[in-house]
Coordinates of N, CA, C and O in Angstrom, one line a residue:
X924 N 4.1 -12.7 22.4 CA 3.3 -12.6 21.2 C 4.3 -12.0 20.1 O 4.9 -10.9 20.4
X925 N 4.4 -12.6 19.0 CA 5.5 -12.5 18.4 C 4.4 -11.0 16.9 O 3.2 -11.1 16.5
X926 N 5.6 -10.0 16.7 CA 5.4 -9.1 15.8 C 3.9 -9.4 14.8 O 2.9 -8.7 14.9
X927 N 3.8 -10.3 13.9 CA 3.1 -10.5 13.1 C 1.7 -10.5 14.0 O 0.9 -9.6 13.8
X928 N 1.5 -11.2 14.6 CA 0.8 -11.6 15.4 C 0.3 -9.6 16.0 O 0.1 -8.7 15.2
X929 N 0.2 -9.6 16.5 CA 0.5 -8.2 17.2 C 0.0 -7.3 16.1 O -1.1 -6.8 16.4
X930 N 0.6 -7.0 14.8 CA -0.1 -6.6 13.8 C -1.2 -6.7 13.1 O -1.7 -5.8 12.5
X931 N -1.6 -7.9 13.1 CA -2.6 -8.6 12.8 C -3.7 -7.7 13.9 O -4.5 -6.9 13.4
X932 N -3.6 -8.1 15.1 CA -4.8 -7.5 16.5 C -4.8 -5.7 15.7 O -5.8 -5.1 15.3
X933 N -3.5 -5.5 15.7 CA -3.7 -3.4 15.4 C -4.9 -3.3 14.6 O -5.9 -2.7 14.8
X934 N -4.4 -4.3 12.9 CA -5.1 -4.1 11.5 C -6.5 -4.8 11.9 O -7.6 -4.4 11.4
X935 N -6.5 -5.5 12.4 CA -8.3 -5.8 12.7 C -9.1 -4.6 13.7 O -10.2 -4.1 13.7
X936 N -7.9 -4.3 14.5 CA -9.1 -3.0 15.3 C -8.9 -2.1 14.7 O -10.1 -1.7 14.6
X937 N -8.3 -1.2 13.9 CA -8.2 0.0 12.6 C -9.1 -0.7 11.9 O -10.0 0.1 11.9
X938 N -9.3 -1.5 11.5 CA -10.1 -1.5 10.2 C -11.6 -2.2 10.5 O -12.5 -2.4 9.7
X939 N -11.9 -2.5 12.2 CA -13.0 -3.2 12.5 C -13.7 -4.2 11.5 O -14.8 -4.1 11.1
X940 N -12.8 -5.4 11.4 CA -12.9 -6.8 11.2 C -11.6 -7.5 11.0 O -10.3 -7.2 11.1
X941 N -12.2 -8.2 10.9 CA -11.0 -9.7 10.8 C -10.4 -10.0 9.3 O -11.2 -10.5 8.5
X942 N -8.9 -9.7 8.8 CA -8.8 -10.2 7.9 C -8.7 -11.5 7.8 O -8.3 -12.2 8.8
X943 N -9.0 -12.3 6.3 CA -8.6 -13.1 5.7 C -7.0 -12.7 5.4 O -6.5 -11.6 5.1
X944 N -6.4 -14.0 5.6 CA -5.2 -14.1 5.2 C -4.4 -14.8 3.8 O -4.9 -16.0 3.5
X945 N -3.7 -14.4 3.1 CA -2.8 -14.7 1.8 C -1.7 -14.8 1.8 O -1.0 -14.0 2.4
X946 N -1.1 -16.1 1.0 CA 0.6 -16.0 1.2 C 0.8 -15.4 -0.1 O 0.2 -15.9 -1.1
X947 N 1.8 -14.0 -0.5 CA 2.2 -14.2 -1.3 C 3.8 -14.8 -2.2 O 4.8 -14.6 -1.6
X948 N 3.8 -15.3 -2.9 CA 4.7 -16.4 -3.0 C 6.3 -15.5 -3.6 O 7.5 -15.9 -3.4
X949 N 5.7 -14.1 -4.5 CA 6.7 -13.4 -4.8 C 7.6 -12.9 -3.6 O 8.8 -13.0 -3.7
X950 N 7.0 -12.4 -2.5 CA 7.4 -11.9 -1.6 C 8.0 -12.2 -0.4 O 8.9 -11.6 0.2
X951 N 6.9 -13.7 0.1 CA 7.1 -14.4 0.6 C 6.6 -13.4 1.9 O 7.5 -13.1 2.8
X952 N 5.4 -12.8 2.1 CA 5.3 -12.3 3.1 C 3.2 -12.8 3.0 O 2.6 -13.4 2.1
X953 N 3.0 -12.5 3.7 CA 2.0 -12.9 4.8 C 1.2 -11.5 4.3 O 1.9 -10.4 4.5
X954 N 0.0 -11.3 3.9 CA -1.1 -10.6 3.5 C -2.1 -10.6 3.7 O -2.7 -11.2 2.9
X955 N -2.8 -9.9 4.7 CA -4.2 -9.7 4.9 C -5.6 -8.9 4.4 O -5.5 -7.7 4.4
X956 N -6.7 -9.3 4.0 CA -7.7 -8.4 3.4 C -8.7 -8.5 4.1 O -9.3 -9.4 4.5
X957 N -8.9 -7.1 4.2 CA -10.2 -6.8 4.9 C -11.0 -6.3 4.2 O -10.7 -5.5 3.3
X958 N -12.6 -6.9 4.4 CA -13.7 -6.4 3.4 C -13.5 -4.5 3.7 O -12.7 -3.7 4.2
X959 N -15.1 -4.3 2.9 CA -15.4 -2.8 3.2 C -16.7 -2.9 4.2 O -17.5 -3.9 4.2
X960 N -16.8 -2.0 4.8 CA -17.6 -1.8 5.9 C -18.1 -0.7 6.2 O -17.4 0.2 6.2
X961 N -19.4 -0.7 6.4 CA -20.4 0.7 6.5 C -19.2 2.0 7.0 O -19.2 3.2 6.6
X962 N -18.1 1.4 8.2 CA -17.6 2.7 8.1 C -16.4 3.1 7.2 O -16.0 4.2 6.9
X963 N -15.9 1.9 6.8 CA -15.2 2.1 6.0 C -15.4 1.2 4.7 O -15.4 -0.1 4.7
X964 N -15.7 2.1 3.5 CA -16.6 2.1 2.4 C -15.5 1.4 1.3 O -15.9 1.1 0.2
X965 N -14.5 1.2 1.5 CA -13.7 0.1 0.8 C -12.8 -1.4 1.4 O -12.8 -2.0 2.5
X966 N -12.2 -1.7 0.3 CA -11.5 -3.2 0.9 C -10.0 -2.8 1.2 O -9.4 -2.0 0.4
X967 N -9.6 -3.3 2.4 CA -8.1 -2.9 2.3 C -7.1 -4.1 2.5 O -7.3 -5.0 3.3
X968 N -6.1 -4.0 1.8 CA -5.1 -5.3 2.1 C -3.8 -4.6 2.5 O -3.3 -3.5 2.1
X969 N -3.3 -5.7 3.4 CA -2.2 -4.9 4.1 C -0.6 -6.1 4.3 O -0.8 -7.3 4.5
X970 N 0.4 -5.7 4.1 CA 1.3 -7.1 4.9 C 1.4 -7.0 5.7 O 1.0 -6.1 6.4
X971 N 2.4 -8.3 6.4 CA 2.0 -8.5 7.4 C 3.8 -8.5 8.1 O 4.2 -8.2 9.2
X972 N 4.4 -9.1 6.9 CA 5.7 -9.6 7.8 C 7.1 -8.9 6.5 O 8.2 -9.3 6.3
X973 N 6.5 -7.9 6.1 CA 7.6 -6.8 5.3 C 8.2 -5.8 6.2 O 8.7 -4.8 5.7
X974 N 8.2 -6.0 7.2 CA 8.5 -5.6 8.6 C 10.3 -6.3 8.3 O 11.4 -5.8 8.3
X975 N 9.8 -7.3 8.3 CA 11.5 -7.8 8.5 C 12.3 -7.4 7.4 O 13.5 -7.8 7.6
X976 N 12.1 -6.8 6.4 CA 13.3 -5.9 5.8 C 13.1 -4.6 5.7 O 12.7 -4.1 4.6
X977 N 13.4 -3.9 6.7 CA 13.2 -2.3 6.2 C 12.0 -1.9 6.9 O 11.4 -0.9 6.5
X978 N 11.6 -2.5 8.3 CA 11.0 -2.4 9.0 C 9.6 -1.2 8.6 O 9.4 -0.1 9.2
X979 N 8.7 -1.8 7.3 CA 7.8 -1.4 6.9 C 7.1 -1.6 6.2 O 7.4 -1.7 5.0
X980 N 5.3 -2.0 6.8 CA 4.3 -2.3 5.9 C 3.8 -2.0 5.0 O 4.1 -0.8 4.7
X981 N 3.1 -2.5 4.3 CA 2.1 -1.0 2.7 C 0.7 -2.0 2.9 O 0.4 -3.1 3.3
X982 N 0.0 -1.1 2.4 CA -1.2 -0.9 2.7 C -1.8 -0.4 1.0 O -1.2 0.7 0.6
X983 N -2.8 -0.9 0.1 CA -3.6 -0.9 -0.7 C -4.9 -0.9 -0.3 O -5.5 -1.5 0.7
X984 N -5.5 0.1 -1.5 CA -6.8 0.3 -1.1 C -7.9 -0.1 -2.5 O -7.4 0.2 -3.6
X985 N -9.0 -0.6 -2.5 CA -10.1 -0.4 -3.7 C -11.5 -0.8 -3.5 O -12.0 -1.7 -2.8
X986 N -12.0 -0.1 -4.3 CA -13.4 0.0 -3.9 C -14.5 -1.9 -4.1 O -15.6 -2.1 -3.6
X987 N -13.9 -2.6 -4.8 CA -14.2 -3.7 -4.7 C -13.4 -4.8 -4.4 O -12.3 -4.5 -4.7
X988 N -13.3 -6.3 -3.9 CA -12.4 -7.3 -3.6 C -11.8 -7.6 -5.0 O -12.6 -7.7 -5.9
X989 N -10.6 -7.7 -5.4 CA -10.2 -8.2 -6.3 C -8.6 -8.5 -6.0 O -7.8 -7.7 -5.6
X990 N -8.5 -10.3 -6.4 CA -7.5 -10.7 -5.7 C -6.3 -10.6 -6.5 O -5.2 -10.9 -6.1
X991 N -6.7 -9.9 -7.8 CA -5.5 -9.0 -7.9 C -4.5 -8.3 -7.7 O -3.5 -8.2 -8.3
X992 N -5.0 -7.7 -6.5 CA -4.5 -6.3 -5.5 C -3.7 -7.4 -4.3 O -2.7 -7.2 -3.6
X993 N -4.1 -8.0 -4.5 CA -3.1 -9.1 -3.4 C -1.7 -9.5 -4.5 O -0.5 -9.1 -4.3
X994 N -2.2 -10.3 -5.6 CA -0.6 -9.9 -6.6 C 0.0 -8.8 -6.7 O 1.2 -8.9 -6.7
X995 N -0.4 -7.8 -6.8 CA 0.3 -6.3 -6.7 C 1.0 -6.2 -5.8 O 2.3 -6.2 -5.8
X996 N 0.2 -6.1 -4.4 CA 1.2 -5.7 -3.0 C 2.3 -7.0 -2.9 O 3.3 -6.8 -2.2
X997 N 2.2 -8.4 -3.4 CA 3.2 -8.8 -3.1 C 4.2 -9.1 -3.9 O 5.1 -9.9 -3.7
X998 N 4.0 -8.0 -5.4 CA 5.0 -7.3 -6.2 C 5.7 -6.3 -5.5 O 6.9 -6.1 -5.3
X999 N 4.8 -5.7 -5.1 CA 5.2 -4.3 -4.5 C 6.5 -4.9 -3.5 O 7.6 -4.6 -3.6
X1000 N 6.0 -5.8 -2.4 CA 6.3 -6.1 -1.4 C 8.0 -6.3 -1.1 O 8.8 -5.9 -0.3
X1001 N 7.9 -7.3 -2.5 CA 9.6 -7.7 -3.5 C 10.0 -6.9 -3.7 O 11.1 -6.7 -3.3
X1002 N 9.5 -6.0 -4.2 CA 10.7 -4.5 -4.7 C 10.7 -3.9 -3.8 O 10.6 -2.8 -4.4
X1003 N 10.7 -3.7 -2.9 CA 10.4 -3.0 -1.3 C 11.9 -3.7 -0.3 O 12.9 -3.2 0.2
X1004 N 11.3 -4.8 -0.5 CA 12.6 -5.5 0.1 C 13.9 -5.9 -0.3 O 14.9 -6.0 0.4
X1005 N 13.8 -6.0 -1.9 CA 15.0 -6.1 -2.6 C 15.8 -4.6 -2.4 O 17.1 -4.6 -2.1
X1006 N 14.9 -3.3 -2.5 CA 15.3 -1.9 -1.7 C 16.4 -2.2 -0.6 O 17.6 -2.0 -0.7
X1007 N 15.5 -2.6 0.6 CA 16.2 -2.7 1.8 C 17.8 -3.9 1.7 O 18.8 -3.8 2.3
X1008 N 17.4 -4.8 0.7 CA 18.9 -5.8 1.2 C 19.9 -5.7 0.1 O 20.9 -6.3 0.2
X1009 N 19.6 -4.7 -1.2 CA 20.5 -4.3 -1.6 C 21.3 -2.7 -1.7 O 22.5 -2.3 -2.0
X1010 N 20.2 -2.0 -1.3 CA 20.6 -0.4 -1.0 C 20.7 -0.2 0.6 O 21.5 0.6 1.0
X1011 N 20.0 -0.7 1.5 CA 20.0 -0.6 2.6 C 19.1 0.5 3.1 O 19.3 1.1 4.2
X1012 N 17.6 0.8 1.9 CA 17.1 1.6 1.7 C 15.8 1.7 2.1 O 15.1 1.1 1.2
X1013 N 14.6 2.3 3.4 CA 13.8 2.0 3.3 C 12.7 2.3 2.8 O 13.1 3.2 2.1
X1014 N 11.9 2.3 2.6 CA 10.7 2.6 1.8 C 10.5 4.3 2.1 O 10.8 4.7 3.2
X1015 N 10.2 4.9 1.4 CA 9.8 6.5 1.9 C 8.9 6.9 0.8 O 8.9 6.4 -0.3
X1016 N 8.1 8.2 1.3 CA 7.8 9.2 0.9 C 8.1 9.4 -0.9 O 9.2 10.0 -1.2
X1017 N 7.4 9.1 -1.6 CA 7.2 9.3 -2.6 C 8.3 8.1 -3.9 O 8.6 8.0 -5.1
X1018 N 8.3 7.6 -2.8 CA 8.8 5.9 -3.9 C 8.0 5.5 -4.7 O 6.8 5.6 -4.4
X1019 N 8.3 5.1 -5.8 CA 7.6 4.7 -7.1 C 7.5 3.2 -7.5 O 8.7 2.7 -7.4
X1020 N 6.7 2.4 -7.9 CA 7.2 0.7 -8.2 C 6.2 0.4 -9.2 O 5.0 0.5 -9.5
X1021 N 7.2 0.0 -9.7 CA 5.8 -0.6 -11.1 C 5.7 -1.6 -11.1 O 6.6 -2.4 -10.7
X1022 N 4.4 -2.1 -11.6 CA 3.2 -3.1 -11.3 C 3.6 -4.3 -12.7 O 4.0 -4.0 -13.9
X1023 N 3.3 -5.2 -12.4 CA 3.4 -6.0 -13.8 C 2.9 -5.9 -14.8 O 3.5 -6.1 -15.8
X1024 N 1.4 -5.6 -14.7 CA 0.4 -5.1 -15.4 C -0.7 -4.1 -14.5 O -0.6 -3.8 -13.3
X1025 N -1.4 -3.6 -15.3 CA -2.5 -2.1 -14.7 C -3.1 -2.7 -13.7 O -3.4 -3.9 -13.7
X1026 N -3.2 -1.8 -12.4 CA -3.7 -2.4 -11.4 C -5.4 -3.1 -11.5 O -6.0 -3.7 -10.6
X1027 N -5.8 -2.8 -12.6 CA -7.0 -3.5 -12.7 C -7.7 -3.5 -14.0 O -7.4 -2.5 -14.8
X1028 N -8.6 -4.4 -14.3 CA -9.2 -4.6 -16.0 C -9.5 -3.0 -16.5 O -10.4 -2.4 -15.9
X1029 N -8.9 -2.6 -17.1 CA -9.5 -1.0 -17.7 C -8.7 -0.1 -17.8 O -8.9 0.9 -18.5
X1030 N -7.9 -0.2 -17.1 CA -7.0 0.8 -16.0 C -6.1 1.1 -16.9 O -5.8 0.4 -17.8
X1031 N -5.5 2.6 -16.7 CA -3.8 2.6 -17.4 C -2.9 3.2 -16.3 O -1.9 3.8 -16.4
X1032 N -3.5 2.8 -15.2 CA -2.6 3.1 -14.3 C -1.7 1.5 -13.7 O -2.3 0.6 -13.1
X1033 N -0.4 1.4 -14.0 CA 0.9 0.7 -13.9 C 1.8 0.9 -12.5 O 2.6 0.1 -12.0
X1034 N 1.6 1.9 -12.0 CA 2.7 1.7 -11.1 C 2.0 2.3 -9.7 O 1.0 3.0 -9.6
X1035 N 2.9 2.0 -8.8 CA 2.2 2.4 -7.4 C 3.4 3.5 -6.6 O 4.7 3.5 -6.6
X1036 N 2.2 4.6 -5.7 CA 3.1 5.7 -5.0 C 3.3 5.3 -3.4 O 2.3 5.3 -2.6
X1037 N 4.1 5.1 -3.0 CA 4.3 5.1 -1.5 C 3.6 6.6 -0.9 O 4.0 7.5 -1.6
X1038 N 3.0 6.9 -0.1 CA 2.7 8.1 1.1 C 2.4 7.1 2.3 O 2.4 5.9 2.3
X1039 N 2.4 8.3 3.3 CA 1.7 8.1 4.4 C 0.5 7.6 4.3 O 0.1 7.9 3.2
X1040 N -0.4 6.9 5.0 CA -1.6 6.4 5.0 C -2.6 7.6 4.9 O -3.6 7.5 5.7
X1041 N -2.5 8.5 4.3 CA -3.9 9.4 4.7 C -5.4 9.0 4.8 O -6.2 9.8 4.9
X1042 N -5.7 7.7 4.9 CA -6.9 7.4 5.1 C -7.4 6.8 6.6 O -8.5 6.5 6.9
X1043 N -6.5 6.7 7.1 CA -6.1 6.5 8.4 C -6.2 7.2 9.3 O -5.9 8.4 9.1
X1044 N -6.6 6.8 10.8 CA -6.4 7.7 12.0 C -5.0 8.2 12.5 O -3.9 7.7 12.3
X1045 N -5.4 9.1 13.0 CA -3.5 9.4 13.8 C -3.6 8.6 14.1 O -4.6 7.9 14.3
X1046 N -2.1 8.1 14.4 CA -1.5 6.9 14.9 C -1.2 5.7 14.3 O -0.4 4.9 14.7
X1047 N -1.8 5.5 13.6 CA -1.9 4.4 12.8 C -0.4 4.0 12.0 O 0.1 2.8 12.0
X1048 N 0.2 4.9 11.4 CA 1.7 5.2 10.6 C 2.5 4.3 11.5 O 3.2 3.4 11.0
X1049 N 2.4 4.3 12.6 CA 3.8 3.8 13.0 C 3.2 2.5 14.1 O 2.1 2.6 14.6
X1050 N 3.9 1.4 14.4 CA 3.0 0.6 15.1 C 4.2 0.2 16.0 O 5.4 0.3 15.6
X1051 N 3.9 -0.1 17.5 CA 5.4 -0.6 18.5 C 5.2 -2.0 19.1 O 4.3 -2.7 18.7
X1052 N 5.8 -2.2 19.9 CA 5.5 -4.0 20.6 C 6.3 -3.0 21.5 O 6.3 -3.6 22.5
X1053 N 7.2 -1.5 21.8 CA 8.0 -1.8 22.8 C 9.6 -2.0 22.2 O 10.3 -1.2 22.8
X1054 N 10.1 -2.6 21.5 CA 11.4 -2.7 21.1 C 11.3 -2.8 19.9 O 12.4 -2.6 19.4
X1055 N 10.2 -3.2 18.7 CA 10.3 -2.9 17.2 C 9.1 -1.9 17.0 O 8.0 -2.0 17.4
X1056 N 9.8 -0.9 16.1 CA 8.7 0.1 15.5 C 8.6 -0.3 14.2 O 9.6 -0.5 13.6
X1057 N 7.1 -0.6 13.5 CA 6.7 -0.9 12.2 C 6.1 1.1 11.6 O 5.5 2.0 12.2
X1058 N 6.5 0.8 10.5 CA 6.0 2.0 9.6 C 4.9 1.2 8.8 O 4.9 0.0 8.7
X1059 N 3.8 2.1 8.3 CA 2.8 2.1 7.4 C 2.9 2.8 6.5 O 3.3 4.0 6.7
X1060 N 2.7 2.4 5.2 CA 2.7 2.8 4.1 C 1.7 2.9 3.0 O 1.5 1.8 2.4
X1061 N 1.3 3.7 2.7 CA 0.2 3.6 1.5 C 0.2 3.6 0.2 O 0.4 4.7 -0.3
X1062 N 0.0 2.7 -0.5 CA 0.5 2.7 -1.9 C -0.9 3.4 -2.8 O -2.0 2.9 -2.7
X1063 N -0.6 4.5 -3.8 CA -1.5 4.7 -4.6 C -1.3 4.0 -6.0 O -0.2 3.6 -6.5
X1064 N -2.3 3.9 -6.3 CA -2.0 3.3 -8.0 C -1.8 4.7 -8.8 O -2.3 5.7 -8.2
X1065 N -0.9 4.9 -10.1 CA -0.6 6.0 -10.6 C -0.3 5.7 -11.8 O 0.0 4.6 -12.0
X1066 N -0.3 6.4 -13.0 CA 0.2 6.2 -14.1 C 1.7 6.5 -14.2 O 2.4 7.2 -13.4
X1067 N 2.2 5.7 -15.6 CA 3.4 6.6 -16.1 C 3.7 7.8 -15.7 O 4.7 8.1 -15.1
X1068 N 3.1 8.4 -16.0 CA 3.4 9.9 -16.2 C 3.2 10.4 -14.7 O 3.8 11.3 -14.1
X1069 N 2.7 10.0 -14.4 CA 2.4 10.6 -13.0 C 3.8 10.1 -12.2 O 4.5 11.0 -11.8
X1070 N 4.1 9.0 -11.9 CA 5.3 8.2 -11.9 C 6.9 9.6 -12.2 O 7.8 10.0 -11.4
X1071 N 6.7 9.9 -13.7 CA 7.8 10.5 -14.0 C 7.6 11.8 -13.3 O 8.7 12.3 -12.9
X1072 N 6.4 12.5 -12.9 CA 6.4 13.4 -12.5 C 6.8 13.9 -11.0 O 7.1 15.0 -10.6
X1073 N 6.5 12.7 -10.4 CA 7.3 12.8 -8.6 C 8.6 12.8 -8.8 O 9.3 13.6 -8.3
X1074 N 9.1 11.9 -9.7 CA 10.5 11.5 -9.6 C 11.0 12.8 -9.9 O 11.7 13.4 -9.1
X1075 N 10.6 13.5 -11.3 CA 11.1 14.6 -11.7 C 10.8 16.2 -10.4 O 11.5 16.9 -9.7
X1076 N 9.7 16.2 -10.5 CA 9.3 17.2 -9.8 C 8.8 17.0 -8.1 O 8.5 17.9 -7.4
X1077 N 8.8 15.8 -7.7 CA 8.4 15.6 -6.0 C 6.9 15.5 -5.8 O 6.1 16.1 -6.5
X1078 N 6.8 14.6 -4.6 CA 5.8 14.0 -4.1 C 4.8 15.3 -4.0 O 3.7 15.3 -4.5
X1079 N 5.4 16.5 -3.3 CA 4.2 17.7 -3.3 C 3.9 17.8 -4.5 O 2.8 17.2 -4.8
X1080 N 4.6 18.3 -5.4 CA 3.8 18.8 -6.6 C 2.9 17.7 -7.3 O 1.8 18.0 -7.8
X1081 N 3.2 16.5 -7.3 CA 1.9 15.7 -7.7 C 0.8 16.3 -6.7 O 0.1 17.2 -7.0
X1082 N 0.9 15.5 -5.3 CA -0.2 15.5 -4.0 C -0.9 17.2 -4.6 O -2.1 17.3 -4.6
X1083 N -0.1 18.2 -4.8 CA -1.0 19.4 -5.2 C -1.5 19.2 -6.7 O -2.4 20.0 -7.1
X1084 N -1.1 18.5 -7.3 CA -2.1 18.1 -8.8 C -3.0 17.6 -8.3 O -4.1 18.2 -8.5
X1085 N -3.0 16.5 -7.5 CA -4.0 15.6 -7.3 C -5.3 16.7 -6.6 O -6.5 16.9 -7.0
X1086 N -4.8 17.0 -5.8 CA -5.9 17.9 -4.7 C -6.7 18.9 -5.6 O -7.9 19.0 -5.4
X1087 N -6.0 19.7 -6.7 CA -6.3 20.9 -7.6 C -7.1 19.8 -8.5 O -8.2 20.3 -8.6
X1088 N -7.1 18.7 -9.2 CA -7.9 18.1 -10.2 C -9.2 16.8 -9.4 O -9.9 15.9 -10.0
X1089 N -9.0 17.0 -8.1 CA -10.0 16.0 -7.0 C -10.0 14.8 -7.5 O -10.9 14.2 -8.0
X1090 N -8.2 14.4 -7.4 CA -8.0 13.0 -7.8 C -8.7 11.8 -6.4 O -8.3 11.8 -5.2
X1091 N -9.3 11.1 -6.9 CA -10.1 10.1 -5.9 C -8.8 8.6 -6.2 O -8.8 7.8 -7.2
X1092 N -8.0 8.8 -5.0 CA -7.1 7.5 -5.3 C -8.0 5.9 -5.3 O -7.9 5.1 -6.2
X1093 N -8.5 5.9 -4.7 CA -9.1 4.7 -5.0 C -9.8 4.4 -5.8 O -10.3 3.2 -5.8
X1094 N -10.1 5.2 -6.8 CA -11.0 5.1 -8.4 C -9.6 4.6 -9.1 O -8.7 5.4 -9.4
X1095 N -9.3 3.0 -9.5 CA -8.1 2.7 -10.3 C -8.1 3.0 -11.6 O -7.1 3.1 -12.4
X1096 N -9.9 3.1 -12.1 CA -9.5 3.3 -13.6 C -9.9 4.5 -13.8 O -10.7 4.8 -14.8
X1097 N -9.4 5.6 -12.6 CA -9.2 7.0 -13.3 C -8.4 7.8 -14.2 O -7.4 8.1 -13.6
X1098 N -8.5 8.4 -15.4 CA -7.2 8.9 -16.0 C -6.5 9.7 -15.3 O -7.0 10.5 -14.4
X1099 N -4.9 9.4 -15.7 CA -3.5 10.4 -15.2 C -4.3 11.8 -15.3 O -5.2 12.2 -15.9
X1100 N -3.3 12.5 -14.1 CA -3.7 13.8 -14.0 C -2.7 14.7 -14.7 O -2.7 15.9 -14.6
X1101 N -1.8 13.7 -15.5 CA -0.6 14.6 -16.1 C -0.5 13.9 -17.5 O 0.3 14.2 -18.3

């Protein structure tokens, strides 16, 4: 059973259903969405095959289906990879990418933050077959400024903005906290 495949089984039992699948054409990777479900109260879309540069997925989150968020992550997905095959660089901890346009009608939020999946069970971050390990990655939507402010000052001191002002990441057309 080849990687993709394998991923697919993980992201249907974490998220208890079956995604629908999307090709995106910027990225050229393979995208899955899963509805929201009593236990989990939003939609999530995830890749599937960004594994093969830089051996790591991302993961978007929002409170309604909008196949928008499927063009985003496979913007995201491109500059993720272009990362890996020109810097040899893999996604981490407080990476920044901007979006083409606001992640949704209303919004002034433009660009997205890499973390860890905090919405997730242990375990979930890292996925194996046995001889390839996949990373998970969570992309927040963020503003400008918010953007300048990891870069400038680091991923904590936002994550401690966010926590001190009860930033709800999944609300996209919430205002910057900076």
């Amino acid at each position: 059973m080849n990687v993709v495949t394998q991923l697919l089984h993980h992201f249907n039992h974490a998220f208890g259903s079956r995604g629908e699948l999307y090709q995106s054409e910027e990225a050229d990777v393979l995208i899955a969405v899963y509805p929201a479900t009593r236990k989990r109260g939003w939609w999530t879309y995830v890749t599937l095959e960004l594994h093969h540069t830089g051996g790591t997925e991302c993961v978007f989150y929002s409170y309604r289906f909008n196949p928008a968020m499927v063009t985003h992550l496979g913007h995201v997905a491109g500059q993720v990879a272009r990362l890996w095959r020109e810097q040899g660089r893999r996604l981490g901890d407080g990476d920044v990418f901007l979006l083409r346009e606001p992640i949704a009608e209303g919004s002034c939020l433009r660009w997205a933050l890499a973390t860890s999946p905090y919405f997730e069970a242990d375990g979930f971050d890292l996925f194996t077959d046995g001889s390839d390990v996949v990373r998970m990655m969570m992309l927040h939507a963020i503003s400008e400024s918010e953007a300048a402010f990891v870069k400038n000052e680091g991923l904590d001191a936002l994550e401690k903005r966010f926590a001190e002002t009860g930033v709800n990441s999944l609300d996209v057309t919430r205002p910057p906290v900076i």
